Amino acid sequence: MTETIEFEYRISTALDRIGRGLEVLARPAPSVADAVGEAAETMALREALAAERAANAQLSERVRAIRDKQDTTLGALERKFAVATRELEQMAHDMAQFKRANADLAEANRALLEAAPDAALADAALRAELDSLRAERAADRAELDAILAGLDALLAAEPEQTAEGQDA
């Protein structure tokens, strides 16, 4: 009897396998049209991928160009700033010397006025001091004009950079 049960089991298993095989055979086979459609879809996806890669490469190139331009502009501005700083330092040094010379002149004029009561000599000394003070005022004015010109240049450059940043 055990043999019968074993045979039944084997037959049942074989019938199950046959049933599954029939189900597979009953399914419709993929048609040539489906295969062609899938190939066309794959080609379209590959073309889209290639287009995206090209766009990405263009954008990367634009970013690199913008960075290069920004680095160049920044370098130029840093050089201009360094030159302007040196010029202002030199101007400050010259102004300090000029003010010391004016103070020395004023002191010499006071000493001259106290030592020599000659009116013509005193008048000439005072005129020289007055001319020196006028020259000092003109130098101060020139220094202020130079500072304002530097600030105007910096302020004019700022909107251009902002506009370039918005265009990119």
PDB file of C-alpha atoms in Angstrom:
ATOM      1  CA  MET A   1       0.000   0.000   0.000  1.00  0.00           C
ATOM      2  CA  THR A   2       2.819   2.321   0.606  1.00  0.00           C
ATOM      3  CA  GLU A   3       3.821   1.863  -2.962  1.00  0.00           C
ATOM      4  CA  THR A   4       0.391   2.966  -4.081  1.00  0.00           C
ATOM      5  CA  ILE A   5       0.568   6.090  -1.984  1.00  0.00           C
ATOM      6  CA  GLU A   6       3.997   6.819  -3.340  1.00  0.00           C
ATOM      7  CA  PHE A   7       2.815   6.343  -6.930  1.00  0.00           C
ATOM      8  CA  GLU A   8      -0.185   8.583  -6.286  1.00  0.00           C
ATOM      9  CA  TYR A   9       2.107  11.228  -4.918  1.00  0.00           C
ATOM     10  CA  ARG A  10       4.420  11.021  -7.929  1.00  0.00           C
ATOM     11  CA  ILE A  11       1.541  11.150 -10.372  1.00  0.00           C
ATOM     12  CA  SER A  12       0.032  14.132  -8.576  1.00  0.00           C
ATOM     13  CA  THR A  13       3.352  15.991  -8.614  1.00  0.00           C
ATOM     14  CA  ALA A  14       3.839  15.229 -12.307  1.00  0.00           C
ATOM     15  CA  LEU A  15       0.337  16.484 -13.114  1.00  0.00           C
ATOM     16  CA  ASP A  16       1.053  19.706 -11.229  1.00  0.00           C
ATOM     17  CA  ARG A  17       4.209  20.247 -13.248  1.00  0.00           C
ATOM     18  CA  ILE A  18       2.356  19.557 -16.472  1.00  0.00           C
ATOM     19  CA  GLY A  19      -0.339  22.053 -15.430  1.00  0.00           C
ATOM     20  CA  ARG A  20       2.221  24.737 -14.772  1.00  0.00           C
ATOM     21  CA  GLY A  21       3.896  24.042 -18.104  1.00  0.00           C
ATOM     22  CA  LEU A  22       0.548  24.388 -19.873  1.00  0.00           C
ATOM     23  CA  GLU A  23      -0.059  27.713 -18.165  1.00  0.00           C
ATOM     24  CA  VAL A  24       3.272  28.958 -19.459  1.00  0.00           C
ATOM     25  CA  LEU A  25       2.452  27.746 -22.936  1.00  0.00           C
ATOM     26  CA  ALA A  26      -1.008  29.294 -22.735  1.00  0.00           C
ATOM     27  CA  ARG A  27       0.457  32.743 -22.150  1.00  0.00           C
ATOM     28  CA  PRO A  28       0.756  34.776 -25.303  1.00  0.00           C
ATOM     29  CA  ALA A  29       4.310  34.954 -26.606  1.00  0.00           C
ATOM     30  CA  PRO A  30       5.794  38.432 -26.844  1.00  0.00           C
ATOM     31  CA  SER A  31       5.123  39.743 -30.266  1.00  0.00           C
ATOM     32  CA  VAL A  32       7.594  41.328 -32.588  1.00  0.00           C
ATOM     33  CA  ALA A  33       5.674  44.591 -32.225  1.00  0.00           C
ATOM     34  CA  ASP A  34       6.232  44.547 -28.458  1.00  0.00           C
ATOM     35  CA  ALA A  35       9.944  43.903 -28.940  1.00  0.00           C
ATOM     36  CA  VAL A  36      10.188  46.730 -31.480  1.00  0.00           C
ATOM     37  CA  GLY A  37       8.268  49.039 -29.135  1.00  0.00           C
ATOM     38  CA  GLU A  38      10.612  48.240 -26.284  1.00  0.00           C
ATOM     39  CA  ALA A  39      13.632  48.837 -28.519  1.00  0.00           C
ATOM     40  CA  ALA A  40      12.208  52.177 -29.641  1.00  0.00           C
ATOM     41  CA  GLU A  41      11.532  53.161 -26.042  1.00  0.00           C
ATOM     42  CA  THR A  42      15.078  52.172 -25.089  1.00  0.00           C
ATOM     43  CA  MET A  43      16.482  54.268 -27.948  1.00  0.00           C
ATOM     44  CA  ALA A  44      14.333  57.237 -26.929  1.00  0.00           C
ATOM     45  CA  LEU A  45      15.546  56.931 -23.343  1.00  0.00           C
ATOM     46  CA  ARG A  46      19.168  56.717 -24.511  1.00  0.00           C
ATOM     47  CA  GLU A  47      18.703  59.816 -26.676  1.00  0.00           C
ATOM     48  CA  ALA A  48      17.124  61.675 -23.766  1.00  0.00           C
ATOM     49  CA  LEU A  49      20.025  60.616 -21.541  1.00  0.00           C
ATOM     50  CA  ALA A  50      22.536  61.829 -24.138  1.00  0.00           C
ATOM     51  CA  ALA A  51      20.695  65.161 -24.415  1.00  0.00           C
ATOM     52  CA  GLU A  52      20.707  65.580 -20.634  1.00  0.00           C
ATOM     53  CA  ARG A  53      24.410  64.768 -20.504  1.00  0.00           C
ATOM     54  CA  ALA A  54      25.097  67.371 -23.202  1.00  0.00           C
ATOM     55  CA  ALA A  55      23.022  69.961 -21.324  1.00  0.00           C
ATOM     56  CA  ASN A  56      24.855  69.091 -18.115  1.00  0.00           C
ATOM     57  CA  ALA A  57      28.210  69.512 -19.881  1.00  0.00           C
ATOM     58  CA  GLN A  58      27.119  72.913 -21.236  1.00  0.00           C
ATOM     59  CA  LEU A  59      25.986  74.052 -17.801  1.00  0.00           C
ATOM     60  CA  SER A  60      29.219  72.827 -16.243  1.00  0.00           C
ATOM     61  CA  GLU A  61      31.176  74.786 -18.858  1.00  0.00           C
ATOM     62  CA  ARG A  62      29.133  77.913 -18.166  1.00  0.00           C
ATOM     63  CA  VAL A  63      29.719  77.550 -14.423  1.00  0.00           C
ATOM     64  CA  ARG A  64      33.459  77.140 -15.050  1.00  0.00           C
ATOM     65  CA  ALA A  65      33.506  80.212 -17.304  1.00  0.00           C
ATOM     66  CA  ILE A  66      31.611  82.265 -14.721  1.00  0.00           C
ATOM     67  CA  ARG A  67      33.987  81.152 -11.976  1.00  0.00           C
ATOM     68  CA  ASP A  68      36.995  82.017 -14.138  1.00  0.00           C
ATOM     69  CA  LYS A  69      35.545  85.442 -14.888  1.00  0.00           C
ATOM     70  CA  GLN A  70      34.749  85.968 -11.212  1.00  0.00           C
ATOM     71  CA  ASP A  71      38.284  84.976 -10.215  1.00  0.00           C
ATOM     72  CA  THR A  72      39.742  87.320 -12.838  1.00  0.00           C
ATOM     73  CA  THR A  73      37.510  90.192 -11.753  1.00  0.00           C
ATOM     74  CA  LEU A  74      38.258  89.569  -8.103  1.00  0.00           C
ATOM     75  CA  GLY A  75      41.989  89.501  -8.812  1.00  0.00           C
ATOM     76  CA  ALA A  76      41.777  92.781 -10.731  1.00  0.00           C
ATOM     77  CA  LEU A  77      39.789  94.409  -7.934  1.00  0.00           C
ATOM     78  CA  GLU A  78      42.257  93.175  -5.333  1.00  0.00           C
ATOM     79  CA  ARG A  79      45.148  94.644  -7.352  1.00  0.00           C
ATOM     80  CA  LYS A  80      43.307  97.957  -7.743  1.00  0.00           C
ATOM     81  CA  PHE A  81      42.587  97.980  -4.028  1.00  0.00           C
ATOM     82  CA  ALA A  82      46.245  97.313  -3.209  1.00  0.00           C
ATOM     83  CA  VAL A  83      47.355 100.161  -5.507  1.00  0.00           C
ATOM     84  CA  ALA A  84      44.773 102.531  -4.021  1.00  0.00           C
ATOM     85  CA  THR A  85      45.843 101.559  -0.502  1.00  0.00           C
ATOM     86  CA  ARG A  86      49.501 102.235  -1.300  1.00  0.00           C
ATOM     87  CA  GLU A  87      48.588 105.573  -2.881  1.00  0.00           C
ATOM     88  CA  LEU A  88      46.537 106.567   0.158  1.00  0.00           C
ATOM     89  CA  GLU A  89      49.350 105.551   2.499  1.00  0.00           C
ATOM     90  CA  GLN A  90      51.823 107.612   0.462  1.00  0.00           C
ATOM     91  CA  MET A  91      49.398 110.527   0.410  1.00  0.00           C
ATOM     92  CA  ALA A  92      48.960 110.294   4.190  1.00  0.00           C
ATOM     93  CA  HIS A  93      52.741 110.271   4.631  1.00  0.00           C
ATOM     94  CA  ASP A  94      53.116 113.301   2.329  1.00  0.00           C
ATOM     95  CA  MET A  95      50.322 115.115   4.158  1.00  0.00           C
ATOM     96  CA  ALA A  96      51.990 114.470   7.516  1.00  0.00           C
ATOM     97  CA  GLN A  97      55.267 115.895   6.197  1.00  0.00           C
ATOM     98  CA  PHE A  98      53.423 118.868   4.726  1.00  0.00           C
ATOM     99  CA  LYS A  99      51.644 119.574   8.008  1.00  0.00           C
ATOM    100  CA  ARG A 100      54.931 119.325   9.937  1.00  0.00           C
ATOM    101  CA  ALA A 101      56.540 121.761   7.494  1.00  0.00           C
ATOM    102  CA  ASN A 102      53.597 124.155   7.911  1.00  0.00           C
ATOM    103  CA  ALA A 103      53.859 123.923  11.689  1.00  0.00           C
ATOM    104  CA  ASP A 104      57.604 124.599  11.472  1.00  0.00           C
ATOM    105  CA  LEU A 105      56.933 127.565   9.176  1.00  0.00           C
ATOM    106  CA  ALA A 106      54.330 128.979  11.536  1.00  0.00           C
ATOM    107  CA  GLU A 107      56.745 128.596  14.467  1.00  0.00           C
ATOM    108  CA  ALA A 108      59.535 130.245  12.491  1.00  0.00           C
ATOM    109  CA  ASN A 109      57.204 133.114  11.572  1.00  0.00           C
ATOM    110  CA  ARG A 110      56.285 133.649  15.222  1.00  0.00           C
ATOM    111  CA  ALA A 111      59.942 133.691  16.177  1.00  0.00           C
ATOM    112  CA  LEU A 112      60.708 136.067  13.326  1.00  0.00           C
ATOM    113  CA  LEU A 113      57.895 138.408  14.324  1.00  0.00           C
ATOM    114  CA  GLU A 114      59.105 138.450  17.903  1.00  0.00           C
ATOM    115  CA  ALA A 115      62.760 138.984  16.933  1.00  0.00           C
ATOM    116  CA  ALA A 116      62.472 141.475  14.093  1.00  0.00           C
ATOM    117  CA  PRO A 117      60.034 144.309  14.307  1.00  0.00           C
ATOM    118  CA  ASP A 118      60.438 145.121  10.568  1.00  0.00           C
ATOM    119  CA  ALA A 119      56.872 145.399   9.193  1.00  0.00           C
ATOM    120  CA  ALA A 120      57.760 144.433   5.614  1.00  0.00           C
ATOM    121  CA  LEU A 121      59.573 141.311   6.776  1.00  0.00           C
ATOM    122  CA  ALA A 122      56.711 140.392   9.114  1.00  0.00           C
ATOM    123  CA  ASP A 123      54.213 140.971   6.282  1.00  0.00           C
ATOM    124  CA  ALA A 124      56.208 138.701   3.942  1.00  0.00           C
ATOM    125  CA  ALA A 125      56.421 135.994   6.610  1.00  0.00           C
ATOM    126  CA  LEU A 126      52.685 136.150   7.272  1.00  0.00           C
ATOM    127  CA  ARG A 127      51.948 136.031   3.520  1.00  0.00           C
ATOM    128  CA  ALA A 128      54.179 132.969   3.188  1.00  0.00           C
ATOM    129  CA  GLU A 129      52.366 131.312   6.085  1.00  0.00           C
ATOM    130  CA  LEU A 130      49.004 132.208   4.552  1.00  0.00           C
ATOM    131  CA  ASP A 131      50.112 130.752   1.195  1.00  0.00           C
ATOM    132  CA  SER A 132      51.271 127.639   3.019  1.00  0.00           C
ATOM    133  CA  LEU A 133      47.888 127.276   4.730  1.00  0.00           C
ATOM    134  CA  ARG A 134      46.107 127.724   1.390  1.00  0.00           C
ATOM    135  CA  ALA A 135      48.323 125.049  -0.142  1.00  0.00           C
ATOM    136  CA  GLU A 136      47.552 122.773   2.810  1.00  0.00           C
ATOM    137  CA  ARG A 137      43.842 123.339   2.287  1.00  0.00           C
ATOM    138  CA  ALA A 138      44.205 122.570  -1.424  1.00  0.00           C
ATOM    139  CA  ALA A 139      46.119 119.384  -0.578  1.00  0.00           C
ATOM    140  CA  ASP A 140      43.394 118.370   1.874  1.00  0.00           C
ATOM    141  CA  ARG A 141      40.803 118.999  -0.816  1.00  0.00           C
ATOM    142  CA  ALA A 142      42.790 116.931  -3.328  1.00  0.00           C
ATOM    143  CA  GLU A 143      43.031 114.103  -0.809  1.00  0.00           C
ATOM    144  CA  LEU A 144      39.271 114.182  -0.245  1.00  0.00           C
ATOM    145  CA  ASP A 145      38.648 114.245  -4.002  1.00  0.00           C
ATOM    146  CA  ALA A 146      40.912 111.197  -4.436  1.00  0.00           C
ATOM    147  CA  ILE A 147      39.064 109.334  -1.689  1.00  0.00           C
ATOM    148  CA  LEU A 148      35.691 110.228  -3.203  1.00  0.00           C
ATOM    149  CA  ALA A 149      36.854 109.142  -6.670  1.00  0.00           C
ATOM    150  CA  GLY A 150      37.972 105.800  -5.246  1.00  0.00           C
ATOM    151  CA  LEU A 151      34.651 105.323  -3.496  1.00  0.00           C
ATOM    152  CA  ASP A 152      32.741 106.277  -6.656  1.00  0.00           C
ATOM    153  CA  ALA A 153      34.721 103.684  -8.623  1.00  0.00           C
ATOM    154  CA  LEU A 154      33.994 100.996  -6.038  1.00  0.00           C
ATOM    155  CA  LEU A 155      30.303 101.875  -5.887  1.00  0.00           C
ATOM    156  CA  ALA A 156      30.054 101.937  -9.683  1.00  0.00           C
ATOM    157  CA  ALA A 157      31.699  98.503  -9.900  1.00  0.00           C
ATOM    158  CA  GLU A 158      29.277  96.980  -7.368  1.00  0.00           C
ATOM    159  CA  PRO A 159      26.069  97.394  -9.464  1.00  0.00           C
ATOM    160  CA  GLU A 160      27.863  95.970 -12.525  1.00  0.00           C
ATOM    161  CA  GLN A 161      28.871  92.886 -10.568  1.00  0.00           C
ATOM    162  CA  THR A 162      25.371  92.527  -9.173  1.00  0.00           C
ATOM    163  CA  ALA A 163      23.883  92.801 -12.674  1.00  0.00           C
ATOM    164  CA  GLU A 164      26.344  90.201 -14.006  1.00  0.00           C
ATOM    165  CA  GLY A 165      25.461  87.870 -11.141  1.00  0.00           C
ATOM    166  CA  GLN A 166      21.756  88.170 -11.949  1.00  0.00           C
ATOM    167  CA  ASP A 167      22.331  87.537 -15.683  1.00  0.00           C
ATOM    168  CA  ALA A 168      24.184  84.302 -15.011  1.00  0.00           C
TER     169      ALA A 168
END
